[in-house]
């Protein structure tokens, strides 16, 4: 009949390679998506750690003026300064305490010149007008061939630690003076007691000609000053060159 299907003609092709390629492509896409998700999560964790770190992370070029290439955002939270442009050594040093500035600057420049990095403690002017103690350390970062490419550093506020050290030193100083005062008072007491013992001995000498009694009085008075289990007094008669007692 007209329009009825009488024959079916078909063609078969081997698409194994194409199917394998499509599957590989889908797998690669899925792997890339997982890698990108893991990388994003890692970046978020790193950003969180940097932002909430107790210290400031930074990197700078290995040049004499040490221009920064990165400074963590918590610099504003910790020091009150929000840099509107990359920091360099001079702009940083302008906030370092004048008494520390020359030594710190020399330490940084000499460390960089030697390729060893640096470590220093110094006072830094906070945005609130007070000086905070900072501990600043940096080491050179190298490429795959071991060549230094930049300086990576970490700066942390150690003001409380320094205050504790100062309080400890003040406590030791007060303890030293307290012990010295007690020693002086004891020396004064001993001196006073010796004077009293000498007065008593002289009174015994003037009131008695008995040597035994005089010596006993002196020993008794001396023992009151410096307690001891036994004691003796020796008199030397110079004219006869002999021991009398």
GROMACS .gro file of C-alpha atoms in nm:
model
  245
    1UNK     CA    1   0.000   0.000   0.000
    2UNK     CA    2   0.112   0.346  -0.064
    3UNK     CA    3   0.306   0.497   0.226
    4UNK     CA    4   0.368   0.167   0.405
    5UNK     CA    5   0.720   0.084   0.525
    6UNK     CA    6   0.861  -0.196   0.320
    7UNK     CA    7   1.229  -0.193   0.415
    8UNK     CA    8   1.452  -0.051   0.687
    9UNK     CA    9   1.802   0.055   0.598
   10UNK     CA   10   2.046   0.124   0.881
   11UNK     CA   11   2.411   0.209   0.938
   12UNK     CA   12   2.623   0.128   1.245
   13UNK     CA   13   2.944   0.305   1.345
   14UNK     CA   14   3.186   0.222   1.624
   15UNK     CA   15   3.178   0.523   1.865
   16UNK     CA   16   3.374   0.363   2.143
   17UNK     CA   17   3.658   0.614   2.118
   18UNK     CA   18   3.421   0.905   2.099
   19UNK     CA   19   3.225   0.782   2.400
   20UNK     CA   20   3.550   0.727   2.591
   21UNK     CA   21   3.665   1.075   2.496
   22UNK     CA   22   3.335   1.226   2.606
   23UNK     CA   23   3.355   1.037   2.937
   24UNK     CA   24   3.713   1.152   2.987
   25UNK     CA   25   3.608   1.508   2.913
   26UNK     CA   26   3.325   1.490   3.165
   27UNK     CA   27   3.566   1.344   3.420
   28UNK     CA   28   3.819   1.620   3.356
   29UNK     CA   29   3.547   1.883   3.389
   30UNK     CA   30   3.431   1.731   3.717
   31UNK     CA   31   3.792   1.711   3.845
   32UNK     CA   32   3.857   2.070   3.750
   33UNK     CA   33   3.540   2.181   3.927
   34UNK     CA   34   3.642   1.990   4.240
   35UNK     CA   35   3.994   2.135   4.221
   36UNK     CA   36   3.860   2.487   4.180
   37UNK     CA   37   3.621   2.436   4.472
   38UNK     CA   38   3.906   2.302   4.689
   39UNK     CA   39   4.129   2.591   4.583
   40UNK     CA   40   3.857   2.841   4.663
   41UNK     CA   41   3.802   2.683   5.005
   42UNK     CA   42   4.175   2.686   5.068
   43UNK     CA   43   4.197   3.052   4.970
   44UNK     CA   44   3.909   3.134   5.201
   45UNK     CA   45   4.076   2.952   5.490
   46UNK     CA   46   4.405   3.129   5.418
   47UNK     CA   47   4.230   3.464   5.397
   48UNK     CA   48   4.055   3.394   5.727
   49UNK     CA   49   4.381   3.292   5.895
   50UNK     CA   50   4.563   3.599   5.767
   51UNK     CA   51   4.284   3.835   5.865
   52UNK     CA   52   4.245   3.690   6.215
   53UNK     CA   53   4.612   3.622   6.277
   54UNK     CA   54   4.760   3.785   6.591
   55UNK     CA   55   5.040   3.918   6.371
   56UNK     CA   56   5.088   4.098   6.042
   57UNK     CA   57   5.206   3.902   5.741
   58UNK     CA   58   5.395   4.084   5.469
   59UNK     CA   59   5.633   4.037   5.179
   60UNK     CA   60   5.869   4.286   5.020
   61UNK     CA   61   6.123   4.310   4.744
   62UNK     CA   62   6.486   4.234   4.813
   63UNK     CA   63   6.596   4.593   4.768
   64UNK     CA   64   6.769   4.840   4.994
   65UNK     CA   65   6.442   5.032   5.052
   66UNK     CA   66   6.235   4.710   5.102
   67UNK     CA   67   5.914   4.809   4.917
   68UNK     CA   68   5.626   4.584   5.019
   69UNK     CA   69   5.444   4.361   4.772
   70UNK     CA   70   5.184   4.239   5.022
   71UNK     CA   71   5.061   4.343   5.368
   72UNK     CA   72   4.779   4.159   5.546
   73UNK     CA   73   4.466   4.363   5.606
   74UNK     CA   74   4.484   4.318   5.983
   75UNK     CA   75   4.758   4.584   5.990
   76UNK     CA   76   4.480   4.838   6.044
   77UNK     CA   77   4.326   4.635   6.325
   78UNK     CA   78   4.658   4.581   6.504
   79UNK     CA   79   4.835   4.912   6.445
   80UNK     CA   80   4.554   5.144   6.341
   81UNK     CA   81   4.718   5.234   6.010
   82UNK     CA   82   4.547   5.164   5.679
   83UNK     CA   83   4.817   5.207   5.411
   84UNK     CA   84   4.677   5.370   5.100
   85UNK     CA   85   4.992   5.288   4.905
   86UNK     CA   86   5.265   5.022   4.929
   87UNK     CA   87   5.488   5.069   5.232
   88UNK     CA   88   5.863   5.096   5.211
   89UNK     CA   89   6.138   5.108   5.470
   90UNK     CA   90   6.136   5.486   5.512
   91UNK     CA   91   5.761   5.517   5.562
   92UNK     CA   92   5.771   5.234   5.818
   93UNK     CA   93   6.076   5.378   5.996
   94UNK     CA   94   5.900   5.714   6.029
   95UNK     CA   95   5.671   5.549   6.286
   96UNK     CA   96   5.945   5.366   6.474
   97UNK     CA   97   6.051   5.522   6.806
   98UNK     CA   98   6.344   5.763   6.751
   99UNK     CA   99   6.556   5.579   7.008
  100UNK     CA  100   6.512   5.251   6.816
  101UNK     CA  101   6.508   5.376   6.459
  102UNK     CA  102   6.876   5.371   6.358
  103UNK     CA  103   6.948   5.029   6.510
  104UNK     CA  104   6.638   4.870   6.357
  105UNK     CA  105   6.700   5.017   6.015
  106UNK     CA  106   7.061   4.895   6.016
  107UNK     CA  107   6.951   4.550   6.133
  108UNK     CA  108   6.701   4.518   5.847
  109UNK     CA  109   6.932   4.646   5.575
  110UNK     CA  110   7.231   4.441   5.690
  111UNK     CA  111   7.019   4.125   5.713
  112UNK     CA  112   6.883   4.173   5.363
  113UNK     CA  113   7.227   4.250   5.221
  114UNK     CA  114   7.363   3.929   5.374
  115UNK     CA  115   7.068   3.727   5.247
  116UNK     CA  116   6.978   3.611   5.598
  117UNK     CA  117   6.668   3.814   5.673
  118UNK     CA  118   6.640   3.984   6.013
  119UNK     CA  119   6.475   3.976   6.354
  120UNK     CA  120   6.424   4.284   6.570
  121UNK     CA  121   6.216   4.423   6.856
  122UNK     CA  122   6.125   4.790   6.861
  123UNK     CA  123   5.861   5.045   6.956
  124UNK     CA  124   5.613   5.148   6.687
  125UNK     CA  125   5.377   5.445   6.690
  126UNK     CA  126   5.016   5.325   6.696
  127UNK     CA  127   4.746   5.538   6.536
  128UNK     CA  128   4.614   5.619   6.886
  129UNK     CA  129   4.940   5.800   6.965
  130UNK     CA  130   5.091   5.536   7.192
  131UNK     CA  131   5.399   5.326   7.124
  132UNK     CA  132   5.357   4.950   7.097
  133UNK     CA  133   5.639   4.698   7.117
  134UNK     CA  134   5.670   4.488   6.798
  135UNK     CA  135   5.868   4.173   6.728
  136UNK     CA  136   5.949   4.176   6.355
  137UNK     CA  137   6.108   3.879   6.176
  138UNK     CA  138   6.159   3.809   5.808
  139UNK     CA  139   6.333   3.544   5.596
  140UNK     CA  140   6.409   3.529   5.223
  141UNK     CA  141   6.176   3.319   5.006
  142UNK     CA  142   6.349   3.128   4.724
  143UNK     CA  143   6.247   2.989   4.386
  144UNK     CA  144   6.285   2.628   4.269
  145UNK     CA  145   6.658   2.687   4.201
  146UNK     CA  146   6.713   2.822   4.551
  147UNK     CA  147   6.754   3.183   4.443
  148UNK     CA  148   6.600   3.442   4.681
  149UNK     CA  149   6.310   3.621   4.518
  150UNK     CA  150   6.151   3.820   4.801
  151UNK     CA  151   6.141   3.868   5.175
  152UNK     CA  152   5.852   3.719   5.376
  153UNK     CA  153   5.794   3.848   5.727
  154UNK     CA  154   5.572   3.838   6.032
  155UNK     CA  155   5.520   4.117   6.284
  156UNK     CA  156   5.347   4.067   6.619
  157UNK     CA  157   5.260   4.304   6.904
  158UNK     CA  158   5.453   4.204   7.220
  159UNK     CA  159   5.362   4.506   7.434
  160UNK     CA  160   5.203   4.297   7.711
  161UNK     CA  161   5.505   4.066   7.718
  162UNK     CA  162   5.737   4.366   7.751
  163UNK     CA  163   5.522   4.514   8.026
  164UNK     CA  164   5.543   4.185   8.216
  165UNK     CA  165   5.921   4.187   8.178
  166UNK     CA  166   5.937   4.545   8.307
  167UNK     CA  167   5.715   4.455   8.603
  168UNK     CA  168   5.938   4.156   8.679
  169UNK     CA  169   6.252   4.372   8.669
  170UNK     CA  170   6.083   4.631   8.894
  171UNK     CA  171   5.987   4.355   9.138
  172UNK     CA  172   6.348   4.229   9.145
  173UNK     CA  173   6.476   4.584   9.198
  174UNK     CA  174   6.237   4.643   9.489
  175UNK     CA  175   6.328   4.306   9.637
  176UNK     CA  176   6.700   4.394   9.614
  177UNK     CA  177   6.649   4.726   9.792
  178UNK     CA  178   6.427   4.560  10.053
  179UNK     CA  179   6.695   4.301  10.129
  180UNK     CA  180   6.963   4.572  10.138
  181UNK     CA  181   6.751   4.773  10.384
  182UNK     CA  182   6.702   4.469  10.607
  183UNK     CA  183   7.078   4.399  10.596
  184UNK     CA  184   7.153   4.761  10.693
  185UNK     CA  185   6.905   4.742  10.978
  186UNK     CA  186   7.063   4.417  11.100
  187UNK     CA  187   7.411   4.571  11.080
  188UNK     CA  188   7.289   4.868  11.281
  189UNK     CA  189   7.138   4.634  11.542
  190UNK     CA  190   7.463   4.437  11.573
  191UNK     CA  191   7.663   4.758  11.603
  192UNK     CA  192   7.430   4.886  11.874
  193UNK     CA  193   7.450   4.556  12.062
  194UNK     CA  194   7.830   4.559  12.045
  195UNK     CA  195   7.833   4.911  12.184
  196UNK     CA  196   7.607   4.798  12.469
  197UNK     CA  197   7.829   4.493  12.530
  198UNK     CA  198   8.138   4.713  12.541
  199UNK     CA  199   7.971   4.948  12.786
  200UNK     CA  200   7.875   4.656  13.009
  201UNK     CA  201   8.228   4.516  12.990
  202UNK     CA  202   8.382   4.849  13.085
  203UNK     CA  203   8.141   4.872  13.375
  204UNK     CA  204   8.248   4.525  13.488
  205UNK     CA  205   8.616   4.619  13.463
  206UNK     CA  206   8.572   4.933  13.666
  207UNK     CA  207   8.366   4.760  13.934
  208UNK     CA  208   8.578   4.446  13.978
  209UNK     CA  209   8.938   4.337  13.965
  210UNK     CA  210   8.844   3.970  13.918
  211UNK     CA  211   8.966   3.874  13.572
  212UNK     CA  212   8.739   3.568  13.559
  213UNK     CA  213   8.434   3.777  13.629
  214UNK     CA  214   8.537   4.043  13.377
  215UNK     CA  215   8.596   3.783  13.105
  216UNK     CA  216   8.269   3.611  13.185
  217UNK     CA  217   8.083   3.940  13.156
  218UNK     CA  218   8.244   4.014  12.818
  219UNK     CA  219   8.156   3.666  12.686
  220UNK     CA  220   7.799   3.698  12.811
  221UNK     CA  221   7.757   4.035  12.642
  222UNK     CA  222   7.915   3.910  12.317
  223UNK     CA  223   7.690   3.602  12.314
  224UNK     CA  224   7.387   3.829  12.335
  225UNK     CA  225   7.499   3.996  12.013
  226UNK     CA  226   7.615   3.691  11.818
  227UNK     CA  227   7.460   3.370  11.961
  228UNK     CA  228   7.707   3.078  11.967
  229UNK     CA  229   7.758   2.749  12.149
  230UNK     CA  230   8.109   2.829  12.284
  231UNK     CA  231   8.350   3.122  12.297
  232UNK     CA  232   8.679   3.234  12.443
  233UNK     CA  233   8.883   3.550  12.492
  234UNK     CA  234   9.264   3.554  12.485
  235UNK     CA  235   9.467   3.837  12.640
  236UNK     CA  236   9.831   3.886  12.548
  237UNK     CA  237  10.068   4.052  12.795
  238UNK     CA  238  10.303   4.239  12.567
  239UNK     CA  239  10.574   4.314  12.827
  240UNK     CA  240  10.612   3.952  12.932
  241UNK     CA  241  10.530   3.815  12.584
  242UNK     CA  242  10.291   3.552  12.709
  243UNK     CA  243   9.925   3.458  12.698
  244UNK     CA  244   9.752   3.563  13.015
  245UNK     CA  245   9.401   3.421  12.955
   0.00000   0.00000   0.00000
